[in-house]
Amino acid sequence: MLNAGVLLNSMDDILRRALGETIELETVIAGGLWNVHVDRNQLENALLNLAINARDAMDGDGRITLETNNASLDDAYATVHEEVTPGQYVMIAVSDTGTGMSDDVMARAFEPFFTTKPDGKGSGLGLSMVYGFVKQSGGHLKIYSEIGHGSTIKMYLPRVHAMEDVSRPAFEGAATGAPKPCSSWKTIRPCARRPSTCWSNWATTS
């Protein structure tokens, strides 16, 4: 069991080193965040992959926002997204201020070896690995993007009611820095408007 907010806090240094000095990094962690039951190393790798993809989408200059919140995916949302089981989830979003993705690119973003990067600049496996991790964890992955306005990739991981295991060394930052409080949870329903008007803009390219 782990708390995604604590994990994000513990990854701050490694994320800043990976992204470089020209990238502004913002982390917003909801108060009262629920726990999830996932492999912490795979979650760390997923977050690092998403952050690096976001950096590349901005051509090395811009802002990346990492956000966590509690979310309830209801029956109406599950009707639109057949792979979703209605219930309570922890949402982890990675957003960038990059160029955004077209509908065609979004439709193929999770395909293995698909990439929009120049030859030699990317394997096309980053997002497909994130997709596989989220699916094997019983979660849901969603892209929101608009050309010229950046993209957001949201991971929804199922909530568990067990307490976090803080005895493991992976959470060295657990005793420092309380998460930044914000609204504790929200219900997600399908929206008839454009994604950019319904969700926070956060983007990435594979």
PDB file of C-alpha atoms in Angstrom:
ATOM      1  CA  MET A   1       0.000   0.000   0.000  1.00  0.00           C
ATOM      2  CA  LEU A   2       1.269   3.475  -0.690  1.00  0.00           C
ATOM      3  CA  ASN A   3       0.247   7.109  -0.721  1.00  0.00           C
ATOM      4  CA  ALA A   4       0.885   8.734  -4.091  1.00  0.00           C
ATOM      5  CA  GLY A   5       1.319  12.169  -2.512  1.00  0.00           C
ATOM      6  CA  VAL A   6       4.141  10.972  -0.276  1.00  0.00           C
ATOM      7  CA  LEU A   7       5.757   9.251  -3.254  1.00  0.00           C
ATOM      8  CA  LEU A   8       5.573  12.426  -5.353  1.00  0.00           C
ATOM      9  CA  ASN A   9       7.204  14.443  -2.568  1.00  0.00           C
ATOM     10  CA  SER A  10      10.030  11.908  -2.322  1.00  0.00           C
ATOM     11  CA  MET A  11      10.624  12.103  -6.096  1.00  0.00           C
ATOM     12  CA  ASP A  12      11.036  15.879  -6.260  1.00  0.00           C
ATOM     13  CA  ASP A  13      14.845  15.893  -6.507  1.00  0.00           C
ATOM     14  CA  ILE A  14      15.108  13.128  -9.100  1.00  0.00           C
ATOM     15  CA  LEU A  15      12.380  14.719 -11.224  1.00  0.00           C
ATOM     16  CA  ARG A  16      14.081  18.120 -11.174  1.00  0.00           C
ATOM     17  CA  ARG A  17      17.412  16.560 -12.159  1.00  0.00           C
ATOM     18  CA  ALA A  18      15.786  14.624 -15.010  1.00  0.00           C
ATOM     19  CA  LEU A  19      13.854  17.624 -16.331  1.00  0.00           C
ATOM     20  CA  GLY A  20      16.646  20.194 -16.194  1.00  0.00           C
ATOM     21  CA  GLU A  21      16.837  23.789 -15.013  1.00  0.00           C
ATOM     22  CA  THR A  22      14.787  25.263 -17.859  1.00  0.00           C
ATOM     23  CA  ILE A  23      11.632  23.346 -16.871  1.00  0.00           C
ATOM     24  CA  GLU A  24       9.384  24.737 -14.145  1.00  0.00           C
ATOM     25  CA  LEU A  25       7.977  21.919 -11.982  1.00  0.00           C
ATOM     26  CA  GLU A  26       4.831  22.364  -9.893  1.00  0.00           C
ATOM     27  CA  THR A  27       3.355  19.714  -7.584  1.00  0.00           C
ATOM     28  CA  VAL A  28      -0.198  19.943  -6.210  1.00  0.00           C
ATOM     29  CA  ILE A  29      -1.157  17.224  -3.719  1.00  0.00           C
ATOM     30  CA  ALA A  30      -4.672  16.966  -2.310  1.00  0.00           C
ATOM     31  CA  GLY A  31      -5.200  16.694   1.408  1.00  0.00           C
ATOM     32  CA  GLY A  32      -6.691  13.435   2.666  1.00  0.00           C
ATOM     33  CA  LEU A  33      -5.403  11.503  -0.339  1.00  0.00           C
ATOM     34  CA  TRP A  34      -6.482   7.850  -0.403  1.00  0.00           C
ATOM     35  CA  ASN A  35      -4.011   4.970  -0.609  1.00  0.00           C
ATOM     36  CA  VAL A  36      -3.459   2.680  -3.594  1.00  0.00           C
ATOM     37  CA  HIS A  37      -2.107  -0.861  -3.956  1.00  0.00           C
ATOM     38  CA  VAL A  38       0.473  -0.742  -6.744  1.00  0.00           C
ATOM     39  CA  ASP A  39       4.146  -1.519  -7.185  1.00  0.00           C
ATOM     40  CA  ARG A  40       5.963   1.614  -6.067  1.00  0.00           C
ATOM     41  CA  ASN A  41       8.922   1.127  -8.412  1.00  0.00           C
ATOM     42  CA  GLN A  42       6.585   0.821 -11.401  1.00  0.00           C
ATOM     43  CA  LEU A  43       4.680   3.928 -10.311  1.00  0.00           C
ATOM     44  CA  GLU A  44       7.938   5.862  -9.959  1.00  0.00           C
ATOM     45  CA  ASN A  45       8.989   4.743 -13.447  1.00  0.00           C
ATOM     46  CA  ALA A  46       5.581   5.692 -14.858  1.00  0.00           C
ATOM     47  CA  LEU A  47       5.771   9.187 -13.370  1.00  0.00           C
ATOM     48  CA  LEU A  48       9.332   9.654 -14.601  1.00  0.00           C
ATOM     49  CA  ASN A  49       8.358   8.493 -18.098  1.00  0.00           C
ATOM     50  CA  LEU A  50       5.404  10.865 -18.216  1.00  0.00           C
ATOM     51  CA  ALA A  51       7.471  13.797 -16.955  1.00  0.00           C
ATOM     52  CA  ILE A  52      10.240  13.218 -19.518  1.00  0.00           C
ATOM     53  CA  ASN A  53       7.695  12.899 -22.328  1.00  0.00           C
ATOM     54  CA  ALA A  54       6.141  16.153 -21.168  1.00  0.00           C
ATOM     55  CA  ARG A  55       9.548  17.845 -21.164  1.00  0.00           C
ATOM     56  CA  ASP A  56      10.218  16.663 -24.720  1.00  0.00           C
ATOM     57  CA  ALA A  57       6.789  17.906 -25.833  1.00  0.00           C
ATOM     58  CA  MET A  58       7.799  21.408 -24.705  1.00  0.00           C
ATOM     59  CA  ASP A  59      11.146  21.307 -26.496  1.00  0.00           C
ATOM     60  CA  GLY A  60      12.966  21.801 -23.200  1.00  0.00           C
ATOM     61  CA  ASP A  61      11.236  24.967 -21.988  1.00  0.00           C
ATOM     62  CA  GLY A  62       7.929  25.339 -20.114  1.00  0.00           C
ATOM     63  CA  ARG A  63       5.987  24.187 -17.059  1.00  0.00           C
ATOM     64  CA  ILE A  64       5.064  20.688 -15.900  1.00  0.00           C
ATOM     65  CA  THR A  65       2.392  20.213 -13.250  1.00  0.00           C
ATOM     66  CA  LEU A  66       2.011  17.023 -11.226  1.00  0.00           C
ATOM     67  CA  GLU A  67      -1.325  16.772  -9.452  1.00  0.00           C
ATOM     68  CA  THR A  68      -2.988  14.186  -7.241  1.00  0.00           C
ATOM     69  CA  ASN A  69      -6.578  14.055  -6.083  1.00  0.00           C
ATOM     70  CA  ASN A  70      -9.289  11.637  -5.004  1.00  0.00           C
ATOM     71  CA  ALA A  71     -11.865  10.905  -7.684  1.00  0.00           C
ATOM     72  CA  SER A  72     -15.074   8.926  -8.102  1.00  0.00           C
ATOM     73  CA  LEU A  73     -15.686   7.499 -11.563  1.00  0.00           C
ATOM     74  CA  ASP A  74     -19.440   7.082 -11.753  1.00  0.00           C
ATOM     75  CA  ASP A  75     -21.764   4.900 -13.831  1.00  0.00           C
ATOM     76  CA  ALA A  76     -22.194   7.582 -16.491  1.00  0.00           C
ATOM     77  CA  TYR A  77     -18.425   7.837 -17.010  1.00  0.00           C
ATOM     78  CA  ALA A  78     -18.100   4.031 -17.119  1.00  0.00           C
ATOM     79  CA  THR A  79     -20.815   3.892 -19.778  1.00  0.00           C
ATOM     80  CA  VAL A  80     -18.713   6.091 -22.043  1.00  0.00           C
ATOM     81  CA  HIS A  81     -15.467   4.257 -21.140  1.00  0.00           C
ATOM     82  CA  GLU A  82     -16.353   0.562 -21.210  1.00  0.00           C
ATOM     83  CA  GLU A  83     -13.082  -0.584 -19.617  1.00  0.00           C
ATOM     84  CA  VAL A  84     -13.775   1.424 -16.438  1.00  0.00           C
ATOM     85  CA  THR A  85     -15.271  -0.090 -13.293  1.00  0.00           C
ATOM     86  CA  PRO A  86     -17.261   2.557 -11.379  1.00  0.00           C
ATOM     87  CA  GLY A  87     -15.748   3.338  -8.004  1.00  0.00           C
ATOM     88  CA  GLN A  88     -13.246   5.377  -6.035  1.00  0.00           C
ATOM     89  CA  TYR A  89      -9.826   6.120  -7.489  1.00  0.00           C
ATOM     90  CA  VAL A  90      -6.720   8.170  -6.838  1.00  0.00           C
ATOM     91  CA  MET A  91      -6.040  10.418  -9.818  1.00  0.00           C
ATOM     92  CA  ILE A  92      -2.455  11.345 -10.728  1.00  0.00           C
ATOM     93  CA  ALA A  93      -2.107  13.855 -13.552  1.00  0.00           C
ATOM     94  CA  VAL A  94       0.944  15.076 -15.437  1.00  0.00           C
ATOM     95  CA  SER A  95       0.375  18.239 -17.462  1.00  0.00           C
ATOM     96  CA  ASP A  96       2.626  20.300 -19.718  1.00  0.00           C
ATOM     97  CA  THR A  97       2.505  23.550 -21.650  1.00  0.00           C
ATOM     98  CA  GLY A  98       3.773  21.949 -24.851  1.00  0.00           C
ATOM     99  CA  THR A  99       2.480  21.826 -28.398  1.00  0.00           C
ATOM    100  CA  GLY A 100      -0.341  19.391 -27.691  1.00  0.00           C
ATOM    101  CA  MET A 101      -1.425  16.346 -29.684  1.00  0.00           C
ATOM    102  CA  SER A 102      -3.757  15.898 -32.626  1.00  0.00           C
ATOM    103  CA  ASP A 103      -6.641  13.423 -32.451  1.00  0.00           C
ATOM    104  CA  ASP A 104      -4.702  11.008 -34.654  1.00  0.00           C
ATOM    105  CA  VAL A 105      -1.670  11.089 -32.364  1.00  0.00           C
ATOM    106  CA  MET A 106      -3.804  10.659 -29.225  1.00  0.00           C
ATOM    107  CA  ALA A 107      -5.487   7.622 -30.773  1.00  0.00           C
ATOM    108  CA  ARG A 108      -2.099   5.900 -31.191  1.00  0.00           C
ATOM    109  CA  ALA A 109      -0.190   7.341 -28.213  1.00  0.00           C
ATOM    110  CA  PHE A 110      -0.239   4.101 -26.183  1.00  0.00           C
ATOM    111  CA  GLU A 111       0.791   1.823 -29.063  1.00  0.00           C
ATOM    112  CA  PRO A 112       4.203   0.171 -28.564  1.00  0.00           C
ATOM    113  CA  PHE A 113       6.961   1.772 -30.681  1.00  0.00           C
ATOM    114  CA  PHE A 114       4.738   4.640 -31.821  1.00  0.00           C
ATOM    115  CA  THR A 115       6.558   7.956 -31.483  1.00  0.00           C
ATOM    116  CA  THR A 116       6.429  11.451 -32.924  1.00  0.00           C
ATOM    117  CA  LYS A 117      10.052  12.130 -31.979  1.00  0.00           C
ATOM    118  CA  PRO A 118      12.882  12.247 -34.557  1.00  0.00           C
ATOM    119  CA  ASP A 119      14.826   9.047 -35.248  1.00  0.00           C
ATOM    120  CA  GLY A 120      17.082   8.174 -32.343  1.00  0.00           C
ATOM    121  CA  LYS A 121      15.273  10.462 -29.902  1.00  0.00           C
ATOM    122  CA  GLY A 122      12.720   8.021 -28.514  1.00  0.00           C
ATOM    123  CA  SER A 123      11.827   4.329 -28.484  1.00  0.00           C
ATOM    124  CA  GLY A 124       8.062   4.824 -28.505  1.00  0.00           C
ATOM    125  CA  LEU A 125       7.775   2.536 -25.460  1.00  0.00           C
ATOM    126  CA  GLY A 126       7.363   5.087 -22.652  1.00  0.00           C
ATOM    127  CA  LEU A 127       3.611   5.627 -22.846  1.00  0.00           C
ATOM    128  CA  SER A 128       2.876   2.006 -23.714  1.00  0.00           C
ATOM    129  CA  MET A 129       4.717   0.934 -20.547  1.00  0.00           C
ATOM    130  CA  VAL A 130       2.693   3.413 -18.496  1.00  0.00           C
ATOM    131  CA  TYR A 131      -0.492   2.084 -20.099  1.00  0.00           C
ATOM    132  CA  GLY A 132       0.452  -1.505 -19.251  1.00  0.00           C
ATOM    133  CA  PHE A 133       1.242  -0.615 -15.632  1.00  0.00           C
ATOM    134  CA  VAL A 134      -2.056   1.207 -15.121  1.00  0.00           C
ATOM    135  CA  LYS A 135      -4.089  -1.603 -16.695  1.00  0.00           C
ATOM    136  CA  GLN A 136      -2.409  -4.347 -14.673  1.00  0.00           C
ATOM    137  CA  SER A 137      -3.118  -2.278 -11.560  1.00  0.00           C
ATOM    138  CA  GLY A 138      -6.849  -2.250 -12.394  1.00  0.00           C
ATOM    139  CA  GLY A 139      -6.793   1.432 -13.283  1.00  0.00           C
ATOM    140  CA  HIS A 140      -7.698   3.783 -16.114  1.00  0.00           C
ATOM    141  CA  LEU A 141      -5.557   6.086 -18.270  1.00  0.00           C
ATOM    142  CA  LYS A 142      -6.852   9.121 -20.139  1.00  0.00           C
ATOM    143  CA  ILE A 143      -5.292  11.786 -22.379  1.00  0.00           C
ATOM    144  CA  TYR A 144      -6.641  15.318 -22.737  1.00  0.00           C
ATOM    145  CA  SER A 145      -4.882  17.510 -25.271  1.00  0.00           C
ATOM    146  CA  GLU A 146      -5.349  20.383 -27.671  1.00  0.00           C
ATOM    147  CA  ILE A 147      -2.948  21.629 -30.320  1.00  0.00           C
ATOM    148  CA  GLY A 148      -1.155  24.719 -29.063  1.00  0.00           C
ATOM    149  CA  HIS A 149      -2.412  24.343 -25.490  1.00  0.00           C
ATOM    150  CA  GLY A 150      -0.500  21.381 -24.102  1.00  0.00           C
ATOM    151  CA  SER A 151      -1.686  18.024 -22.827  1.00  0.00           C
ATOM    152  CA  THR A 152      -2.683  16.186 -19.652  1.00  0.00           C
ATOM    153  CA  ILE A 153      -2.339  12.481 -18.982  1.00  0.00           C
ATOM    154  CA  LYS A 154      -4.338  11.215 -16.026  1.00  0.00           C
ATOM    155  CA  MET A 155      -3.800   7.917 -14.263  1.00  0.00           C
ATOM    156  CA  TYR A 156      -6.703   6.609 -12.175  1.00  0.00           C
ATOM    157  CA  LEU A 157      -5.580   3.945  -9.667  1.00  0.00           C
ATOM    158  CA  PRO A 158      -8.150   2.074  -7.535  1.00  0.00           C
ATOM    159  CA  ARG A 159      -8.468   3.150  -3.917  1.00  0.00           C
ATOM    160  CA  VAL A 160      -7.648   0.679  -1.145  1.00  0.00           C
ATOM    161  CA  HIS A 161      -8.745   1.089   2.471  1.00  0.00           C
ATOM    162  CA  ALA A 162      -5.618  -0.427   4.043  1.00  0.00           C
ATOM    163  CA  MET A 163      -3.105   1.828   5.776  1.00  0.00           C
ATOM    164  CA  GLU A 164       0.111   2.835   4.033  1.00  0.00           C
ATOM    165  CA  ASP A 165       3.226   0.807   4.866  1.00  0.00           C
ATOM    166  CA  VAL A 166       5.667   3.546   5.952  1.00  0.00           C
ATOM    167  CA  SER A 167       8.335   1.098   7.112  1.00  0.00           C
ATOM    168  CA  ARG A 168       9.777   0.748   3.605  1.00  0.00           C
ATOM    169  CA  PRO A 169      12.772   2.934   2.661  1.00  0.00           C
ATOM    170  CA  ALA A 170      11.152   4.117  -0.606  1.00  0.00           C
ATOM    171  CA  PHE A 171       9.293   6.748   1.390  1.00  0.00           C
ATOM    172  CA  GLU A 172      12.214   8.546   2.984  1.00  0.00           C
ATOM    173  CA  GLY A 173      10.342  11.807   2.524  1.00  0.00           C
ATOM    174  CA  ALA A 174       7.293  10.578   4.450  1.00  0.00           C
ATOM    175  CA  ALA A 175       8.238  12.387   7.627  1.00  0.00           C
ATOM    176  CA  THR A 176       8.953  15.722   5.959  1.00  0.00           C
ATOM    177  CA  GLY A 177       6.796  18.307   4.278  1.00  0.00           C
ATOM    178  CA  ALA A 178       3.043  18.024   4.646  1.00  0.00           C
ATOM    179  CA  PRO A 179       1.195  17.796   1.318  1.00  0.00           C
ATOM    180  CA  LYS A 180      -0.345  20.983   0.006  1.00  0.00           C
ATOM    181  CA  PRO A 181      -4.058  20.884   0.911  1.00  0.00           C
ATOM    182  CA  CYS A 182      -6.806  21.296  -1.653  1.00  0.00           C
ATOM    183  CA  SER A 183     -10.224  19.790  -2.308  1.00  0.00           C
ATOM    184  CA  SER A 184     -10.192  16.150  -1.232  1.00  0.00           C
ATOM    185  CA  TRP A 185     -12.176  14.487  -4.021  1.00  0.00           C
ATOM    186  CA  LYS A 186     -14.436  15.046  -6.958  1.00  0.00           C
ATOM    187  CA  THR A 187     -16.797  13.052  -9.137  1.00  0.00           C
ATOM    188  CA  ILE A 188     -15.815  12.591 -12.772  1.00  0.00           C
ATOM    189  CA  ARG A 189     -18.598  12.561 -15.364  1.00  0.00           C
ATOM    190  CA  PRO A 190     -18.432  12.636 -19.169  1.00  0.00           C
ATOM    191  CA  CYS A 191     -18.462  16.087 -20.706  1.00  0.00           C
ATOM    192  CA  ALA A 192     -19.976  17.025 -24.031  1.00  0.00           C
ATOM    193  CA  ARG A 193     -17.660  19.986 -24.450  1.00  0.00           C
ATOM    194  CA  ARG A 194     -14.112  19.868 -25.784  1.00  0.00           C
ATOM    195  CA  PRO A 195     -11.694  18.108 -23.378  1.00  0.00           C
ATOM    196  CA  SER A 196      -9.675  21.283 -22.929  1.00  0.00           C
ATOM    197  CA  THR A 197     -12.724  23.017 -21.448  1.00  0.00           C
ATOM    198  CA  CYS A 198     -13.576  20.151 -19.093  1.00  0.00           C
ATOM    199  CA  TRP A 199     -10.194  19.119 -17.722  1.00  0.00           C
ATOM    200  CA  SER A 200      -6.962  20.800 -16.743  1.00  0.00           C
ATOM    201  CA  ASN A 201      -4.644  21.102 -19.770  1.00  0.00           C
ATOM    202  CA  TRP A 202      -1.675  18.785 -19.409  1.00  0.00           C
ATOM    203  CA  ALA A 203       0.161  17.177 -22.321  1.00  0.00           C
ATOM    204  CA  THR A 204       2.762  14.686 -23.389  1.00  0.00           C
ATOM    205  CA  THR A 205       3.988  13.004 -26.551  1.00  0.00           C
ATOM    206  CA  SER A 206       5.547   9.617 -27.009  1.00  0.00           C
TER     207      SER A 206
END
